[in-house]
Coordinates of C-alpha atoms and ligand atoms in Angstrom, one line a residue:
Chain A
M18 CA -157.0 -132.8 -11.5
R19 CA -157.1 -129.2 -12.1
E20 CA -153.9 -128.9 -10.2
L21 CA -152.3 -131.5 -12.2
I22 CA -153.0 -129.5 -15.4
N23 CA -152.1 -126.1 -14.0
L24 CA -148.8 -127.5 -12.8
T25 CA -148.1 -129.4 -16.1
K26 CA -148.7 -126.1 -17.8
R27 CA -146.6 -124.4 -15.7
N28 CA -143.8 -127.0 -16.1
V29 CA -144.1 -126.7 -19.9
K30 CA -143.9 -122.8 -19.9
V31 CA -140.9 -122.7 -17.6
Y32 CA -139.1 -125.0 -19.8
F33 CA -139.8 -123.2 -23.1
S34 CA -139.1 -119.9 -21.5
D35 CA -135.8 -121.1 -20.2
K36 CA -134.0 -121.0 -23.5
G37 CA -130.8 -122.5 -22.3
M38 CA -132.5 -125.6 -21.4
F39 CA -134.3 -125.8 -24.7
F40 CA -131.3 -125.3 -26.9
T41 CA -129.1 -127.8 -25.1
S42 CA -131.7 -130.3 -26.1
L43 CA -131.0 -129.5 -29.8
I44 CA -127.1 -129.8 -29.5
T45 CA -127.2 -133.5 -30.3
P46 CA -129.4 -132.9 -33.3
I47 CA -127.2 -130.1 -34.3
I48 CA -123.9 -132.3 -34.1
L49 CA -125.8 -134.8 -36.2
L50 CA -126.9 -132.2 -39.0
V51 CA -123.3 -131.1 -39.0
L52 CA -121.7 -134.8 -39.4
Y53 CA -124.0 -135.2 -42.3
A54 CA -123.4 -132.2 -43.9
T55 CA -119.8 -132.3 -43.9
F56 CA -119.1 -135.9 -44.5
L57 CA -121.5 -138.8 -43.3
A58 CA -123.9 -137.9 -46.4
G59 CA -121.2 -138.4 -49.0
I60 CA -119.8 -141.5 -47.4
Y61 CA -123.5 -143.2 -47.4
R62 CA -124.1 -141.9 -50.7
D63 CA -120.9 -143.7 -52.0
N64 CA -121.9 -146.9 -50.0
F65 CA -124.9 -147.3 -51.5
I66 CA -123.6 -146.7 -55.2
S67 CA -121.3 -149.3 -54.7
I68 CA -123.6 -151.8 -53.3
I69 CA -125.7 -151.7 -56.3
P70 CA -124.8 -154.0 -58.9
E71 CA -123.7 -152.8 -62.4
G72 CA -126.5 -152.5 -64.6
F73 CA -129.1 -151.3 -62.5
K74 CA -129.9 -147.7 -63.2
I75 CA -130.7 -145.7 -59.9
S76 CA -131.8 -142.1 -60.0
D77 CA -129.9 -139.5 -57.9
K78 CA -133.4 -139.0 -56.2
L79 CA -133.6 -142.3 -55.0
I80 CA -130.2 -142.1 -53.7
N81 CA -130.6 -138.9 -52.1
S82 CA -134.0 -140.3 -50.6
L83 CA -131.9 -143.0 -48.9
V84 CA -129.5 -140.8 -47.5
G85 CA -132.2 -138.2 -46.4
G86 CA -134.3 -141.0 -44.9
Q87 CA -131.3 -142.2 -42.9
L88 CA -130.5 -138.4 -41.6
V89 CA -134.3 -138.0 -40.7
S90 CA -134.4 -141.4 -38.9
S91 CA -131.3 -140.3 -37.0
L92 CA -132.4 -137.2 -36.0
L93 CA -135.9 -137.9 -34.7
S94 CA -134.6 -141.0 -32.7
V95 CA -131.9 -138.6 -30.8
S96 CA -134.1 -135.5 -30.3
C97 CA -137.0 -137.4 -28.7
I98 CA -134.8 -138.6 -26.2
T99 CA -132.6 -135.4 -25.6
V100 CA -135.6 -133.1 -25.6
A101 CA -137.1 -135.4 -23.0
F102 CA -134.0 -135.4 -20.9
T103 CA -133.6 -131.6 -20.7
S104 CA -137.3 -130.9 -20.3
N105 CA -137.3 -133.3 -17.5
L106 CA -134.3 -131.8 -15.8
L107 CA -136.7 -129.0 -14.8
M108 CA -137.5 -131.8 -12.1
V109 CA -134.2 -131.3 -10.7
Q110 CA -133.7 -127.7 -11.6
D111 CA -136.7 -126.9 -9.3
K112 CA -135.0 -128.8 -6.5
V113 CA -131.7 -126.8 -7.0
N114 CA -133.2 -123.4 -6.8
N115 CA -136.0 -124.5 -4.3
S116 CA -138.9 -124.0 -6.6
I117 CA -140.2 -126.9 -5.4
K118 CA -140.6 -125.5 -1.9
D119 CA -143.0 -123.0 -3.2
I120 CA -145.2 -126.0 -4.6
N121 CA -144.7 -128.2 -1.6
V122 CA -146.4 -125.6 0.5
T123 CA -149.7 -126.1 -1.4
P124 CA -152.0 -128.7 -0.8
T125 CA -151.0 -130.3 -3.8
S126 CA -150.1 -134.3 -3.4
K127 CA -146.4 -135.4 -4.0
F128 CA -148.1 -137.9 -6.7
A129 CA -149.8 -135.0 -8.6
I130 CA -146.4 -133.4 -8.6
G131 CA -144.6 -136.3 -9.8
L132 CA -147.2 -136.8 -12.6
S133 CA -147.0 -133.1 -13.5
Y134 CA -143.3 -133.6 -14.4
F135 CA -143.8 -136.9 -16.3
A136 CA -146.7 -135.1 -18.1
S137 CA -144.9 -131.8 -19.1
T138 CA -142.1 -133.8 -20.2
F139 CA -144.1 -135.6 -22.4
I140 CA -146.0 -132.9 -23.8
S141 CA -142.8 -130.6 -24.4
T142 CA -140.8 -133.6 -26.3
I143 CA -144.1 -134.4 -28.4
L144 CA -144.3 -130.9 -29.4
V145 CA -140.7 -130.4 -30.3
N146 CA -140.5 -133.4 -32.3
V147 CA -143.7 -133.0 -34.2
I148 CA -142.4 -129.6 -35.5
V149 CA -138.9 -131.4 -36.0
A150 CA -140.8 -134.1 -38.1
I151 CA -142.5 -131.5 -40.0
I152 CA -139.2 -129.9 -41.1
C153 CA -137.7 -133.5 -41.7
F154 CA -140.8 -134.3 -44.2
V155 CA -140.3 -131.2 -46.1
Y156 CA -136.5 -132.0 -46.3
I157 CA -137.4 -135.4 -47.6
Y158 CA -140.0 -133.9 -49.9
F159 CA -137.3 -131.9 -51.7
Q160 CA -134.6 -134.7 -51.6
G161 CA -136.9 -137.3 -53.3
W162 CA -140.4 -138.4 -51.7
Y163 CA -141.3 -142.0 -51.9
M164 CA -143.1 -142.1 -48.8
N165 CA -146.8 -143.1 -48.5
I166 CA -149.5 -141.8 -45.8
N167 CA -149.0 -145.1 -44.0
D168 CA -145.1 -144.5 -43.5
V169 CA -146.0 -141.0 -42.2
I170 CA -148.4 -142.1 -39.8
L171 CA -145.9 -144.8 -38.4
I172 CA -143.3 -142.2 -38.2
L173 CA -145.6 -140.1 -36.2
F174 CA -146.5 -143.2 -33.8
D175 CA -142.7 -143.8 -33.4
I176 CA -142.5 -140.3 -32.2
L177 CA -145.2 -140.7 -29.7
I178 CA -143.5 -144.3 -28.4
L179 CA -140.1 -142.8 -28.2
S180 CA -141.1 -139.4 -26.4
L181 CA -142.9 -141.9 -24.1
F182 CA -140.0 -143.9 -23.6
G183 CA -137.5 -141.0 -23.5
T184 CA -139.9 -139.3 -20.6
A185 CA -139.9 -142.6 -18.7
L186 CA -136.5 -143.1 -19.0
S187 CA -135.5 -139.6 -17.8
S188 CA -138.0 -139.5 -15.1
V189 CA -136.2 -142.4 -13.6
V190 CA -132.8 -141.2 -14.4
N191 CA -133.4 -137.8 -13.1
Y192 CA -135.5 -138.8 -10.1
N193 CA -132.4 -138.8 -7.7
L194 CA -130.4 -136.1 -8.9
S195 CA -130.5 -133.0 -6.9
S196 CA -127.5 -130.6 -7.9
Q197 CA -126.5 -128.3 -10.6
G198 CA -123.4 -130.5 -11.2
Q199 CA -125.4 -133.6 -11.8
I200 CA -127.9 -131.7 -14.2
T201 CA -124.9 -130.6 -16.2
A202 CA -123.4 -134.3 -16.1
V203 CA -126.8 -135.9 -17.1
G204 CA -127.1 -133.2 -19.6
T205 CA -123.7 -133.7 -21.4
M206 CA -123.7 -137.6 -21.2
V207 CA -127.1 -137.8 -22.9
S208 CA -126.2 -135.3 -25.5
A209 CA -122.7 -136.9 -26.1
G210 CA -123.5 -140.2 -25.6
Y211 CA -127.1 -141.2 -26.8
G212 CA -126.5 -140.3 -30.5
F213 CA -123.4 -142.7 -30.3
I214 CA -125.2 -145.7 -28.5
C215 CA -128.4 -145.8 -30.2
G216 CA -126.6 -145.8 -33.7
A217 CA -127.6 -142.4 -35.0
Y218 CA -124.0 -141.2 -35.6
M219 CA -122.8 -144.3 -37.2
P220 CA -125.0 -147.4 -37.6
I221 CA -124.7 -150.1 -34.9
S222 CA -124.2 -152.6 -37.9
S223 CA -120.6 -151.0 -38.7
F224 CA -119.6 -151.6 -34.9
N225 CA -117.7 -154.5 -33.8
Q226 CA -119.4 -157.7 -32.9
T227 CA -119.2 -157.6 -29.1
L228 CA -120.5 -154.0 -28.9
Q229 CA -123.5 -155.0 -31.4
K230 CA -124.2 -157.8 -28.9
I231 CA -124.3 -155.4 -25.9
L232 CA -126.3 -152.8 -27.6
S233 CA -128.9 -155.5 -28.9
F234 CA -130.0 -155.4 -25.4
L235 CA -130.8 -151.9 -25.1
P236 CA -134.3 -150.6 -26.3
S237 CA -132.7 -147.4 -27.9
T238 CA -131.1 -149.9 -30.6
Y239 CA -134.7 -150.8 -31.4
A240 CA -136.1 -147.3 -31.3
T241 CA -133.7 -146.1 -33.9
S242 CA -134.5 -149.1 -36.2
L243 CA -138.2 -148.4 -36.3
F244 CA -137.6 -144.8 -37.4
R245 CA -135.0 -146.2 -39.8
N246 CA -137.6 -148.7 -41.2
H247 CA -140.4 -146.3 -41.6
S248 CA -138.3 -143.4 -43.1
L249 CA -136.6 -145.9 -45.7
N250 CA -139.8 -147.9 -46.5
G251 CA -140.7 -145.8 -49.3
P252 CA -137.2 -146.0 -51.1
F253 CA -136.8 -149.6 -50.4
R254 CA -140.5 -150.1 -52.3
E255 CA -139.0 -148.1 -55.1
M256 CA -136.0 -150.3 -55.5
N257 CA -138.1 -153.5 -55.3
R258 CA -140.2 -152.0 -58.1
L259 CA -136.9 -151.2 -60.0
N260 CA -136.3 -155.2 -59.5
I261 CA -133.0 -154.7 -57.7
P262 CA -132.3 -158.2 -56.3
I263 CA -134.0 -158.7 -52.7
N264 CA -130.6 -159.9 -51.2
I265 CA -129.2 -156.5 -52.2
I266 CA -131.9 -154.8 -50.5
N267 CA -131.4 -156.8 -47.5
E268 CA -128.0 -155.9 -47.5
I269 CA -128.6 -152.1 -47.4
K270 CA -131.3 -152.9 -44.8
K271 CA -128.9 -154.6 -42.5
G272 CA -126.2 -152.1 -43.0
L273 CA -128.7 -149.5 -42.0
D274 CA -129.7 -151.3 -39.0
C275 CA -133.5 -151.8 -40.4
K276 CA -132.8 -155.4 -39.7
I277 CA -131.5 -156.4 -36.2
I278 CA -130.3 -159.9 -35.2
F279 CA -130.8 -160.4 -31.7
F280 CA -128.7 -163.8 -31.0
D281 CA -129.1 -165.3 -34.4
N282 CA -133.1 -164.2 -34.4
N283 CA -134.3 -161.5 -36.8
V284 CA -136.4 -159.1 -34.7
T285 CA -139.4 -158.2 -36.3
I286 CA -141.2 -154.6 -36.2
R287 CA -143.7 -156.0 -33.9
I288 CA -141.0 -157.3 -31.7
M289 CA -139.7 -153.8 -31.5
Y290 CA -142.8 -151.9 -30.6
T291 CA -143.2 -154.7 -27.8
I292 CA -139.7 -154.2 -26.4
L293 CA -140.3 -150.5 -26.3
I294 CA -143.7 -150.4 -24.9
L295 CA -142.6 -152.9 -22.2
S296 CA -139.6 -150.5 -21.3
I297 CA -142.0 -147.7 -21.3
I298 CA -144.2 -149.9 -18.6
I299 CA -141.5 -150.8 -16.6
L300 CA -139.8 -147.4 -16.3
T301 CA -143.1 -145.8 -15.5
V302 CA -144.2 -148.1 -12.9
L303 CA -140.6 -147.6 -11.2
F304 CA -141.2 -143.8 -11.4
F305 CA -144.4 -143.8 -9.7
L306 CA -143.1 -146.5 -7.2
M307 CA -140.1 -144.1 -6.2
N308 CA -142.8 -141.1 -6.0
K309 CA -144.9 -143.1 -3.9
R310 CA -142.1 -144.2 -1.6
R311 CA -141.2 -140.8 -0.5
K312 CA -143.6 -138.8 1.3
Chain B
M19 CA -157.9 -122.4 21.0
E20 CA -154.9 -121.3 23.0
G21 CA -152.2 -121.3 20.3
I22 CA -152.6 -121.2 16.7
I23 CA -149.0 -122.7 16.5
K24 CA -147.7 -124.8 19.5
I25 CA -144.0 -126.2 19.2
D26 CA -142.6 -128.8 22.0
N27 CA -139.5 -130.0 22.5
L28 CA -138.6 -129.5 18.7
T29 CA -135.2 -130.9 17.5
K30 CA -133.4 -131.0 14.2
S31 CA -129.8 -131.7 13.5
Y32 CA -127.8 -131.5 10.1
G33 CA -125.2 -134.0 10.6
N34 CA -123.3 -132.7 14.0
I35 CA -125.0 -129.3 13.4
K36 CA -128.2 -129.0 16.2
A37 CA -129.8 -126.5 14.0
V38 CA -132.9 -126.5 16.3
N39 CA -132.3 -127.8 19.8
N40 CA -135.3 -128.8 22.3
L41 CA -137.1 -125.6 21.2
S42 CA -140.7 -125.0 22.7
F43 CA -142.9 -121.8 22.4
K44 CA -146.5 -120.8 21.2
V45 CA -147.8 -118.4 18.8
K46 CA -151.2 -117.1 19.7
K47 CA -154.0 -116.2 17.1
G48 CA -153.8 -113.0 15.5
E49 CA -150.4 -111.9 17.1
L50 CA -147.4 -110.5 15.5
F51 CA -144.9 -113.0 16.5
S52 CA -141.2 -112.2 16.3
F53 CA -138.6 -114.8 16.0
L54 CA -135.3 -113.4 16.4
G55 CA -131.6 -114.7 16.3
I56 CA -128.3 -114.1 14.6
N57 CA -127.6 -115.8 11.3
G58 CA -127.5 -119.3 11.4
A59 CA -129.6 -119.5 14.9
G60 CA -132.1 -122.1 13.3
K61 CA -134.8 -119.6 12.3
S62 CA -135.4 -121.0 8.8
T63 CA -135.0 -124.4 9.8
T64 CA -137.9 -123.8 12.4
I65 CA -140.1 -122.5 9.6
N66 CA -139.3 -125.2 7.1
I67 CA -140.6 -127.6 9.8
I68 CA -143.5 -125.5 10.4
C69 CA -144.7 -125.7 6.6
G70 CA -143.8 -129.2 6.3
E71 CA -140.9 -128.6 4.0
L72 CA -138.5 -130.3 6.3
R73 CA -138.8 -133.4 8.5
K74 CA -138.0 -133.0 12.4
D75 CA -136.0 -135.1 14.2
S76 CA -138.1 -135.1 17.2
G77 CA -140.8 -133.0 19.3
T78 CA -144.1 -131.9 18.1
V79 CA -145.4 -129.2 15.9
L80 CA -149.2 -128.3 16.0
V81 CA -150.5 -125.7 13.6
C82 CA -154.2 -125.1 14.3
D83 CA -154.2 -128.2 16.6
Q84 CA -153.2 -130.5 13.8
D85 CA -149.7 -132.3 14.1
V86 CA -147.7 -131.3 10.9
D87 CA -146.9 -134.9 10.6
C88 CA -150.5 -136.2 9.8
D89 CA -152.8 -133.9 8.0
D90 CA -150.6 -131.7 6.2
K91 CA -153.5 -130.7 3.5
Y92 CA -155.5 -129.1 6.4
I93 CA -152.5 -127.2 7.6
K94 CA -151.2 -126.1 4.2
K95 CA -154.4 -124.2 3.4
K96 CA -154.0 -122.5 7.0
I97 CA -150.4 -121.3 5.8
G98 CA -148.6 -118.8 3.8
V99 CA -145.2 -118.5 3.5
V100 CA -142.7 -115.8 2.2
F101 CA -139.4 -117.7 2.1
Q102 CA -136.0 -116.0 2.9
E103 CA -135.3 -116.3 -1.1
S104 CA -137.9 -115.6 -3.6
L105 CA -139.1 -118.8 -5.1
L106 CA -141.3 -117.7 -7.8
D107 CA -140.5 -119.1 -11.3
K108 CA -138.0 -116.4 -12.6
S109 CA -138.9 -116.7 -16.2
L110 CA -142.5 -116.1 -15.8
T111 CA -144.5 -112.9 -15.5
V112 CA -145.9 -111.9 -11.8
Y113 CA -149.4 -112.5 -13.1
D114 CA -148.7 -116.0 -14.6
N115 CA -146.8 -116.9 -11.1
L116 CA -150.0 -116.0 -9.1
K117 CA -152.3 -117.7 -11.6
I118 CA -150.3 -121.1 -11.5
K119 CA -149.9 -121.0 -7.5
A120 CA -153.5 -120.0 -7.1
A121 CA -154.6 -122.8 -9.2
L122 CA -152.9 -125.2 -6.7
Y123 CA -155.2 -124.1 -4.0
N124 CA -158.0 -124.6 -6.3
I125 CA -158.6 -120.7 -6.8
T126 CA -159.3 -120.5 -10.8
G127 CA -161.4 -118.6 -13.2
K128 CA -163.5 -115.9 -11.9
D129 CA -162.3 -116.4 -8.1
F130 CA -158.7 -116.0 -9.1
I131 CA -159.7 -112.7 -11.1
K132 CA -161.2 -111.6 -8.3
R133 CA -158.6 -112.2 -5.7
Y134 CA -155.9 -111.0 -8.1
D135 CA -157.8 -107.8 -8.5
E136 CA -157.7 -107.5 -4.4
L137 CA -154.0 -108.4 -4.1
S138 CA -153.2 -106.2 -7.1
S139 CA -154.5 -102.8 -5.4
L140 CA -152.9 -104.0 -2.3
F141 CA -149.6 -104.3 -3.6
D142 CA -149.6 -102.0 -6.7
L143 CA -149.1 -105.3 -9.0
K144 CA -150.8 -103.5 -12.0
E145 CA -147.3 -101.9 -13.1
I146 CA -145.3 -105.2 -12.9
E147 CA -147.8 -107.9 -13.6
K148 CA -146.6 -108.3 -17.3
Q149 CA -142.8 -108.4 -16.1
P150 CA -141.0 -111.8 -15.6
I151 CA -139.9 -112.1 -12.1
R152 CA -136.2 -111.7 -12.8
E153 CA -136.5 -108.3 -14.4
L154 CA -138.2 -106.9 -11.1
S155 CA -136.2 -105.1 -8.1
G156 CA -135.7 -106.6 -5.0
G157 CA -138.9 -104.6 -3.5
Q158 CA -140.9 -105.3 -6.5
R159 CA -140.2 -109.0 -6.0
R160 CA -140.9 -108.9 -2.6
R161 CA -144.4 -107.5 -2.8
A162 CA -145.1 -110.3 -5.6
D163 CA -143.7 -112.7 -3.1
I164 CA -146.2 -111.6 -0.1
A165 CA -149.1 -111.5 -2.8
R166 CA -148.3 -115.1 -3.6
A167 CA -148.1 -116.0 0.4
I168 CA -151.6 -114.5 1.1
I169 CA -153.3 -115.6 -2.4
H170 CA -155.5 -118.4 -0.7
N171 CA -156.2 -116.1 2.4
P172 CA -154.5 -118.3 4.9
E173 CA -154.7 -117.6 8.7
I174 CA -151.0 -117.7 9.5
L175 CA -148.6 -115.8 7.4
I176 CA -144.9 -116.7 7.9
L177 CA -142.3 -114.1 6.6
D178 CA -138.8 -115.2 6.8
E179 CA -137.0 -111.7 6.7
P180 CA -139.4 -110.2 4.3
T181 CA -137.8 -106.8 4.4
T182 CA -134.2 -107.4 4.2
G183 CA -132.5 -105.2 1.8
L184 CA -135.6 -102.9 1.0
D185 CA -135.6 -99.1 1.2
P186 CA -137.3 -97.7 4.2
G187 CA -140.1 -96.3 1.9
T188 CA -140.7 -100.0 0.5
R189 CA -140.6 -101.4 3.9
K190 CA -143.2 -99.1 5.3
K191 CA -145.5 -99.7 2.5
I192 CA -145.3 -103.7 3.0
W193 CA -145.8 -103.2 6.9
K194 CA -148.8 -100.9 6.2
V195 CA -150.5 -103.8 4.1
L196 CA -149.6 -106.3 6.8
N197 CA -151.0 -104.3 9.4
L198 CA -154.2 -103.9 7.4
L199 CA -154.3 -107.3 6.9
R200 CA -153.9 -108.1 10.7
K201 CA -156.7 -105.5 11.6
K202 CA -159.2 -106.8 8.9
Q203 CA -158.9 -110.6 8.8
N204 CA -157.0 -111.0 12.4
L205 CA -154.2 -112.7 10.3
T206 CA -151.4 -114.0 12.7
I207 CA -147.8 -113.1 11.6
F208 CA -144.9 -115.1 12.2
L209 CA -142.1 -113.0 11.6
T210 CA -138.4 -113.3 11.1
T211 CA -136.2 -110.3 10.8
H212 CA -133.1 -108.5 11.4
Y213 CA -134.6 -104.8 11.7
M214 CA -135.1 -104.5 15.6
E215 CA -137.5 -101.6 15.1
E216 CA -140.1 -104.0 13.3
A217 CA -139.8 -106.4 16.2
A218 CA -140.6 -103.7 18.6
D219 CA -144.0 -103.4 17.2
S220 CA -144.7 -107.0 17.9
D221 CA -146.8 -108.7 20.7
Y222 CA -144.4 -111.3 21.5
I223 CA -140.8 -112.0 21.0
V224 CA -138.7 -115.2 20.9
I225 CA -135.0 -114.9 20.8
L226 CA -132.9 -117.9 19.5
D227 CA -129.4 -118.7 19.9
K228 CA -127.9 -122.0 18.6
G229 CA -131.2 -123.6 18.1
S230 CA -132.4 -122.7 21.5
I231 CA -134.6 -119.9 23.3
I232 CA -132.4 -117.4 25.2
A233 CA -135.0 -114.9 25.8
E234 CA -138.7 -114.4 25.3
G235 CA -141.7 -112.1 26.1
T236 CA -143.3 -109.0 25.1
P237 CA -141.1 -105.9 23.9
L238 CA -141.6 -104.3 27.2
E239 CA -140.6 -107.3 29.1
L240 CA -137.5 -107.8 27.3
K241 CA -136.6 -104.0 27.3
N242 CA -136.9 -104.1 30.9
K243 CA -134.8 -107.0 31.3
Y244 CA -131.9 -106.7 28.8
A245 CA -132.0 -102.8 27.6
Y246 CA -130.8 -100.4 30.2
D247 CA -130.9 -96.7 30.0
M248 CA -127.8 -95.0 29.6
I249 CA -126.6 -91.5 30.5
L250 CA -123.9 -90.3 28.0
I251 CA -121.8 -87.6 29.6
Y252 CA -119.4 -85.3 27.4
N253 CA -116.8 -82.6 28.2
I254 CA -115.6 -84.5 31.3
S255 CA -112.4 -85.9 32.3
E256 CA -111.4 -89.5 33.4
D257 CA -110.8 -88.5 36.9
E258 CA -114.1 -86.5 37.1
I259 CA -116.1 -89.5 36.1
K260 CA -114.6 -91.8 38.5
K261 CA -116.0 -89.5 41.4
L262 CA -119.3 -90.9 40.4
N263 CA -118.6 -94.3 41.5
K264 CA -120.3 -95.9 38.9
P265 CA -119.0 -98.5 36.0
Y266 CA -118.6 -96.4 32.9
I267 CA -117.8 -97.2 29.4
R268 CA -115.5 -94.7 27.4
I269 CA -117.1 -93.5 24.4
R270 CA -116.0 -90.9 21.6
D271 CA -116.1 -87.7 23.4
G272 CA -116.9 -88.7 26.8
F273 CA -118.5 -91.7 29.1
K274 CA -121.3 -93.9 29.3
I275 CA -123.1 -94.9 32.4
E276 CA -125.9 -97.6 32.8
I277 CA -128.7 -96.9 35.0
K278 CA -131.5 -99.0 35.9
T279 CA -134.2 -96.6 36.4
L280 CA -134.8 -92.7 35.6
E281 CA -135.0 -91.8 39.4
E282 CA -131.6 -93.4 39.5
A283 CA -130.6 -90.9 36.8
T284 CA -132.3 -88.0 38.3
E285 CA -130.8 -88.7 41.9
L286 CA -127.2 -88.9 40.2
I287 CA -127.5 -85.8 38.2
I288 CA -128.9 -83.5 41.2
K289 CA -126.1 -84.7 43.4
N290 CA -123.3 -84.4 40.9
R291 CA -124.7 -81.1 39.3
N292 CA -121.1 -79.6 38.6
L293 CA -120.1 -82.6 36.5
F294 CA -123.4 -83.0 34.1
K295 CA -122.6 -79.8 31.9
D296 CA -123.4 -81.7 28.8
Y297 CA -125.4 -85.0 28.8
E298 CA -128.1 -87.0 27.4
I299 CA -130.4 -89.8 28.5
V300 CA -130.8 -92.7 25.9
K301 CA -133.4 -95.0 26.3
G302 CA -133.1 -98.6 25.9
K303 CA -134.0 -99.9 22.4
M304 CA -134.7 -103.4 20.9
D305 CA -131.2 -103.5 19.4
D306 CA -129.8 -103.4 22.9
V307 CA -132.1 -106.1 24.1
F308 CA -130.9 -108.3 21.0
L309 CA -127.3 -107.5 21.4
N310 CA -127.4 -108.1 25.3
A311 CA -129.3 -111.3 25.0
T312 CA -127.3 -113.0 22.4
G313 CA -124.3 -111.5 23.8
Y314 CA -122.9 -110.5 20.4
D315 CA -122.2 -106.9 21.3
L316 CA -120.9 -105.3 18.1
E317 CA -120.2 -102.0 19.5
V318 CA -116.9 -100.5 19.3
E319 CA -115.8 -98.8 22.5
Ligands
ATP401 N1 -129.7 -127.8 4.4 C1 -128.8 -127.8 5.4 N2 -127.8 -128.7 5.6 C2 -126.9 -128.6 6.5 N3 -126.8 -127.6 7.5 C3 -127.9 -126.6 7.3 C4 -128.8 -126.9 6.1 N4 -129.6 -125.8 6.6 C5 -129.2 -125.3 7.5 N5 -128.2 -125.8 8.2 C6 -127.5 -125.3 9.4 O1 -128.5 -125.1 10.3 C7 -128.2 -123.8 11.1 C8 -129.4 -123.1 11.1 O2 -129.7 -122.6 10.0 P1 -131.0 -121.7 9.6 O3 -130.7 -121.4 8.2 O4 -132.0 -122.2 10.3 O5 -130.4 -120.2 10.1 P2 -131.4 -118.9 10.4 O6 -131.7 -118.7 11.6 O7 -132.3 -118.8 9.3 O8 -130.2 -117.9 9.7 P3 -130.1 -116.6 8.9 O9 -130.5 -115.5 9.6 O10 -128.6 -116.5 8.3 O11 -131.1 -116.8 7.7 C9 -126.9 -123.4 10.4 O12 -125.8 -123.6 11.3 C10 -127.0 -124.0 9.2 O13 -125.4 -123.9 8.7
MG402 MG1 -132.8 -117.7 7.5

């Protein structure tokens, strides 16, 4: 147990002291910020205004809060995964530069070593994303705050779940990698691709039907949706209070992936959590089975 | 207990390359054992197998009478390794590196501080303890590597080219510490080196070529077998040297003649007094043992 804690501490320390790895994980979130700052925010703003029927007065604050909530949810859903992946790449890095040899010569079990990478990835991911979340909350506060304590807690819970998901997924994907080239490939693929397939760059609802169907099989779709729901709950409540027709609100929710249809069925929040938790369990079990198999 | 490391018919291939080929030898407790061979001879491969880092294809490897395949936790506590390339975490400080590795041997808290102080005074770590490994010079890094390797007081210390690239002063300092440890704790040292003068001090030498032993013995035995004393004769013409009736090799400013014993040399000189105006007798060295045994004579004649 003591060796596990120390090894985990070592992994976290090495990850944060290697600034290159840490900054790679911020590439996708930064791309996202740039996209928002340059044009996405404008598009969404115009979009919301055009959907709201004539005769309803909607304050700038509420619109800003909607746009801000969307940005924040996208940022968090992406960075939970990319940070997990880059911090988990330490496991591969250690193989590439042979650091793992110096750990293997100690009487530490292979299982504890595997577990330490899992634990350190999770800790690093949570640490970074709680900080990202705090910055996000401050941002939303200045854009227009309609959240209640429940929403905040749920967003933090989502970070927990998604960090676990990112940890389990990256552990399985990275387990068999063993070269610098593969590290770069996976790092690039995840930072370039994940924002797209999880609907962070553009909502999945704006993709064509086939793609939407395919993506509805991926847990990442539901992960983003959870963040969307919880960061936009406040603005939606406010719209309700302003007596904006429920079908209009639902329209907006659909457009933002808050509502996801899986073969004509509406996927509830509870089912989304179930999907993610099941994925986490399956991936985690897989990772530890792989660790067991190799002596 | 006869041998602290016993290797029998060890074989390991990488694809078509037989890195280690039917290797058998023994290392006795407390001895300084030198494992020599040219680049690519299979030294590091053998070391990786001994410390459980690499799986062997066949043969047996016993460390402290335990098979490396079975009980490796027991063995791992007995062995400390300095790998050919430094494997400490480059971005962490010397102190943090040692602390983390110590914890993996269950040395923490007060025990660690005590052990760290001992190592710190042995290897002068005080001045570098707060520096990240990547900022250290080669010699400083090697000191940290060796301190790391013996942090858990192992019985066997495996050193894979510990002094390559170090200046003579640093090399001497490192050997002073190692010799102290041998004397105080009866530490067994398994050494790989390309510096023959280091090997000359060892108790037993094994020379490897293409994964197999080509020569072994004590330094004296090997010198007797592979290193000949030489007479170097200067200021002499080729016609004159031919009169000695001995095989000779031309060197700069003169000729070189191999002799088996010193008596033979004395006799030769007395008989041919007039030819030996300017000469010297050079004793066989470990360098010659290595070159003659491996047959890779790099000398330019
Ligand atoms: N991971 C590997 N994959 C393939 N071949 C390898 C591998 N490691 C070593 N070899 C080969 O095995 C042989 C022995 O290598 P080894 O590293 O044991 O040599 P060495 O005696 O330590 O040499 P040096 O003095 O250069 O360190 C070499 O021919 C090398 O090319
Ligand atoms: Mg080597």
